[in-house]
Amino acid sequence: DSGVTQTPKHLITATGQRVTLRCSPRSGDLSVYWYQQSLDQGLQFLIHYYNGEERAKGNILERFSAQQFPDLHSELNLSSLELGDSALYFCASSEGLAGGVYNEQFFGPGTRLTVL
Amino acid sequence: GDSVTQMEGPVTLSEEAFLTINCTYTATGYPSLFWYVQYPGEGLQLLLKATKADDKGSNKGFEATYRKETTSFHLEKGSVQVSDSAVYFCALTNTGNQFYFGTGTSLTVIP
């Protein structure tokens, strides 16, 4: 158990719909990262938040958005869903930079999104 | 931009065989390098890391050495077990703001 929780575990929805994925980081971790994992694209970085602020954006579609709340949990919102959005969505948390070393990320179990 | 290239899989080995999974990277500066492992149905877990040139990361019999001259971080294990069957990801970060992952290499170890 990594200490990172993600809900829901599975989500089945229809094209055009909007969903929200939730992530609670490990206690004390300030950084939250979101990734999309699909069979043909591998693990794609979406976005990184540190203590409520957006720090980096990767291959995140305009239909997707995220935020990190004051209690440090994060939500990833996916709207106007398409069949191609079906994937595993992981969040990971990290302490961030400490002592000049970038600390490891701890991954949650993922949310499997199926768009029908 | 920064990137990681991993050897394509899948890889199938017999138990007790030697394992090498190649990883090369492109990055400015001096990135930190990582190997993560993903077991079926689970999230990724850190296997080992190295933060500067010539560092050797090791864990559970796996090793990888940060080679700046060849921009490589190959994963090795002398004797694999069935329980090592998983997908292995090489990754790097320069700033901690973004991590770049390879495409993953699936390993199956047969008894």
Coordinates of C-alpha atoms in Angstrom, one line a residue:
Chain A
D1 CA 0.0 0.0 0.0
S2 CA 1.6 3.2 -1.2
G3 CA -0.6 5.5 1.0
V4 CA -2.0 7.2 -2.1
T5 CA -5.8 6.6 -2.6
Q6 CA -7.8 7.1 -5.7
T7 CA -11.5 7.0 -6.2
P8 CA -13.4 5.5 -7.9
K9 CA -11.6 2.3 -8.8
H10 CA -13.7 1.8 -11.9
L11 CA -15.8 4.2 -13.9
I12 CA -18.0 3.4 -16.9
T13 CA -19.7 6.3 -18.7
A14 CA -20.9 7.4 -22.1
T15 CA -19.3 9.6 -24.8
G16 CA -19.9 13.3 -24.2
Q17 CA -20.2 12.9 -20.4
R18 CA -18.1 14.5 -17.7
V19 CA -16.4 12.7 -14.8
T20 CA -14.2 13.6 -11.8
L21 CA -11.4 11.5 -10.6
R22 CA -10.2 12.0 -7.0
C23 CA -6.7 11.5 -5.5
S24 CA -5.6 11.8 -1.9
P25 CA -1.8 12.0 -1.6
R26 CA 0.3 10.4 1.2
S27 CA 0.3 12.3 4.4
G28 CA 2.8 15.1 4.2
D29 CA 3.3 15.0 0.4
L30 CA 2.8 18.3 -1.3
S31 CA 3.1 17.2 -4.9
V32 CA 0.5 15.5 -6.9
Y33 CA 1.0 14.2 -10.4
W34 CA -1.6 12.8 -12.8
Y35 CA -0.8 10.3 -15.5
Q36 CA -2.8 8.5 -18.2
Q37 CA -1.9 4.9 -19.1
S38 CA -3.2 3.4 -22.2
L39 CA -2.1 0.3 -24.1
D40 CA -0.9 2.2 -27.2
Q41 CA 0.5 5.3 -25.5
G42 CA 2.2 4.0 -22.4
L43 CA 2.4 6.3 -19.4
Q44 CA 1.7 9.9 -20.3
F45 CA 2.3 12.7 -17.9
L46 CA -0.7 15.0 -17.6
I47 CA -0.2 17.6 -14.9
H48 CA 1.7 18.4 -11.7
Y49 CA 0.5 20.4 -8.7
Y50 CA 2.6 21.5 -5.8
N51 CA 0.9 22.8 -2.7
G52 CA -2.1 24.0 -4.6
E53 CA -0.2 25.5 -7.5
E54 CA 0.2 24.1 -11.0
R55 CA 3.8 23.4 -11.7
A56 CA 3.9 21.6 -15.0
K57 CA 1.6 20.5 -17.8
G58 CA 2.2 17.6 -20.1
N59 CA 0.0 16.1 -22.8
I60 CA -3.2 17.2 -21.2
L61 CA -6.1 17.9 -23.5
E62 CA -8.1 21.1 -23.2
R63 CA -11.1 19.0 -22.2
F64 CA -9.3 17.9 -19.1
S65 CA -8.6 20.0 -16.1
A66 CA -7.3 19.5 -12.6
Q67 CA -6.9 21.2 -9.3
Q68 CA -5.4 20.7 -5.9
F69 CA -7.3 21.8 -2.9
P70 CA -6.0 23.3 0.4
D71 CA -6.2 19.9 2.1
L72 CA -3.9 18.7 -0.8
H73 CA -6.2 16.2 -2.4
S74 CA -6.6 16.6 -6.1
E75 CA -9.3 16.1 -8.7
L76 CA -8.9 15.5 -12.4
N77 CA -12.0 16.5 -14.4
L78 CA -12.5 15.0 -17.8
S79 CA -15.3 16.4 -20.0
S80 CA -16.8 15.8 -23.4
L81 CA -15.5 12.3 -23.1
E82 CA -14.5 10.4 -26.2
L83 CA -13.9 6.7 -26.7
G84 CA -10.2 7.3 -26.9
D85 CA -10.2 8.6 -23.3
S86 CA -10.7 5.1 -22.0
A87 CA -7.6 4.4 -20.0
L88 CA -6.1 3.9 -16.6
Y89 CA -5.6 7.2 -14.8
F90 CA -3.0 7.2 -12.1
C91 CA -2.1 9.9 -9.6
A92 CA 1.2 9.9 -7.7
S93 CA 2.4 12.0 -4.8
S94 CA 5.8 13.1 -3.7
E95 CA 7.4 15.1 -1.0
G96 CA 9.0 17.2 -3.7
L97 CA 12.5 18.5 -3.6
A98 CA 14.4 17.8 -0.4
G99 CA 18.1 18.1 0.1
G100 CA 18.8 18.7 -3.6
V101 CA 17.3 15.3 -4.5
Y102 CA 14.1 14.8 -6.3
N103 CA 12.2 12.3 -4.3
E104 CA 10.4 9.3 -5.6
Q105 CA 6.8 9.3 -6.6
F106 CA 4.3 7.0 -4.8
F107 CA 1.5 5.9 -7.1
G108 CA -2.1 5.2 -6.3
P109 CA -3.9 2.1 -7.6
G110 CA -5.4 4.0 -10.5
T111 CA -8.9 4.6 -11.8
R112 CA -10.0 2.6 -14.8
L113 CA -12.2 4.7 -17.1
T114 CA -14.2 3.1 -19.7
V115 CA -16.1 5.3 -22.2
L116 CA -18.8 3.5 -24.2
Chain B
G1 CA 13.1 18.0 -24.8
D2 CA 13.8 15.4 -22.2
S3 CA 12.9 11.8 -23.1
V4 CA 13.5 8.1 -22.2
T5 CA 13.9 5.2 -24.6
Q6 CA 13.4 1.7 -23.3
M7 CA 14.0 -1.6 -25.0
E8 CA 10.8 -3.0 -26.5
G9 CA 9.3 -6.0 -25.0
P10 CA 7.9 -8.4 -24.2
V11 CA 10.8 -10.2 -22.7
T12 CA 10.4 -13.9 -21.7
L13 CA 13.0 -15.6 -19.6
S14 CA 13.4 -18.8 -17.7
E15 CA 13.8 -18.7 -14.0
E16 CA 17.4 -18.0 -12.9
A17 CA 18.3 -16.4 -16.2
F18 CA 20.2 -13.1 -16.4
L19 CA 18.1 -10.0 -17.1
T20 CA 19.0 -6.8 -18.9
I21 CA 16.5 -4.1 -19.8
N22 CA 18.1 -1.3 -21.7
C23 CA 17.3 2.3 -21.0
T24 CA 18.8 5.4 -22.6
Y25 CA 17.9 9.0 -22.1
T26 CA 18.1 12.4 -23.5
A27 CA 18.2 15.3 -21.1
T28 CA 19.8 18.6 -20.4
G29 CA 21.8 19.0 -17.2
Y30 CA 22.0 16.2 -14.7
P31 CA 18.7 14.4 -14.3
S32 CA 17.8 11.9 -11.6
L33 CA 17.0 8.5 -13.0
F34 CA 14.6 5.8 -11.8
W35 CA 13.3 2.4 -12.4
Y36 CA 9.7 1.6 -11.5
V37 CA 7.9 -1.7 -11.6
Q38 CA 4.2 -2.4 -12.1
Y39 CA 2.7 -5.7 -11.1
P40 CA -0.6 -6.8 -12.7
G41 CA -3.5 -4.7 -11.5
E42 CA -1.4 -2.3 -9.4
G43 CA 0.2 1.1 -9.6
L44 CA 3.9 1.7 -10.2
Q45 CA 6.4 1.2 -7.4
L46 CA 9.8 2.6 -7.2
L47 CA 12.4 -0.2 -7.7
L48 CA 15.6 1.9 -7.6
K49 CA 17.0 5.3 -8.3
A50 CA 20.3 7.1 -9.0
T51 CA 20.8 10.9 -8.7
K52 CA 24.2 11.5 -10.1
A53 CA 26.7 10.1 -12.6
D54 CA 28.3 6.7 -11.7
D55 CA 25.8 6.2 -8.9
K56 CA 24.5 2.6 -8.7
G57 CA 20.9 2.0 -7.6
S58 CA 20.1 -1.4 -6.2
N59 CA 17.1 -3.1 -4.7
K60 CA 15.8 -6.7 -4.5
G61 CA 18.7 -8.0 -6.5
F62 CA 18.2 -5.5 -9.3
E63 CA 20.9 -3.0 -10.2
A64 CA 21.3 0.0 -12.5
T65 CA 24.3 2.3 -13.0
Y66 CA 23.9 6.0 -14.1
R67 CA 26.3 6.3 -17.1
K68 CA 26.5 9.8 -18.2
E69 CA 29.0 9.1 -21.0
T70 CA 26.5 6.7 -22.7
T71 CA 23.4 8.4 -21.3
S72 CA 22.2 5.0 -20.1
F73 CA 20.6 3.4 -17.1
H74 CA 20.3 -0.3 -17.9
L75 CA 18.4 -2.5 -15.4
E76 CA 20.1 -5.8 -14.6
K77 CA 19.4 -8.8 -12.4
G78 CA 21.6 -11.9 -12.1
S79 CA 18.9 -14.5 -11.5
V80 CA 15.3 -13.7 -12.1
Q81 CA 12.4 -15.4 -10.4
V82 CA 8.8 -16.0 -11.4
S83 CA 7.7 -13.3 -9.0
D84 CA 9.7 -10.7 -11.0
S85 CA 7.2 -11.0 -13.8
A86 CA 5.9 -7.4 -14.2
V87 CA 6.2 -4.3 -16.4
Y88 CA 9.4 -2.2 -15.8
F89 CA 9.5 1.5 -16.5
C90 CA 12.6 3.7 -16.8
A91 CA 12.1 7.4 -15.9
L92 CA 13.9 10.6 -15.4
T93 CA 13.3 14.1 -14.0
N94 CA 15.4 17.2 -14.2
T95 CA 13.3 19.6 -12.1
G96 CA 10.9 17.4 -10.2
N97 CA 8.1 19.2 -11.9
Q98 CA 7.8 16.6 -14.7
F99 CA 8.8 13.0 -14.9
Y100 CA 9.4 11.3 -18.2
F101 CA 8.7 7.7 -18.5
G102 CA 9.7 5.1 -21.0
T103 CA 7.0 3.0 -22.7
G104 CA 7.6 0.1 -20.3
T105 CA 9.0 -3.4 -20.9
S106 CA 6.9 -6.4 -20.0
L107 CA 8.9 -9.3 -18.4
T108 CA 7.5 -12.8 -18.0
V109 CA 9.6 -15.4 -16.1
I110 CA 8.7 -19.0 -16.7
P111 CA 9.5 -21.8 -14.2

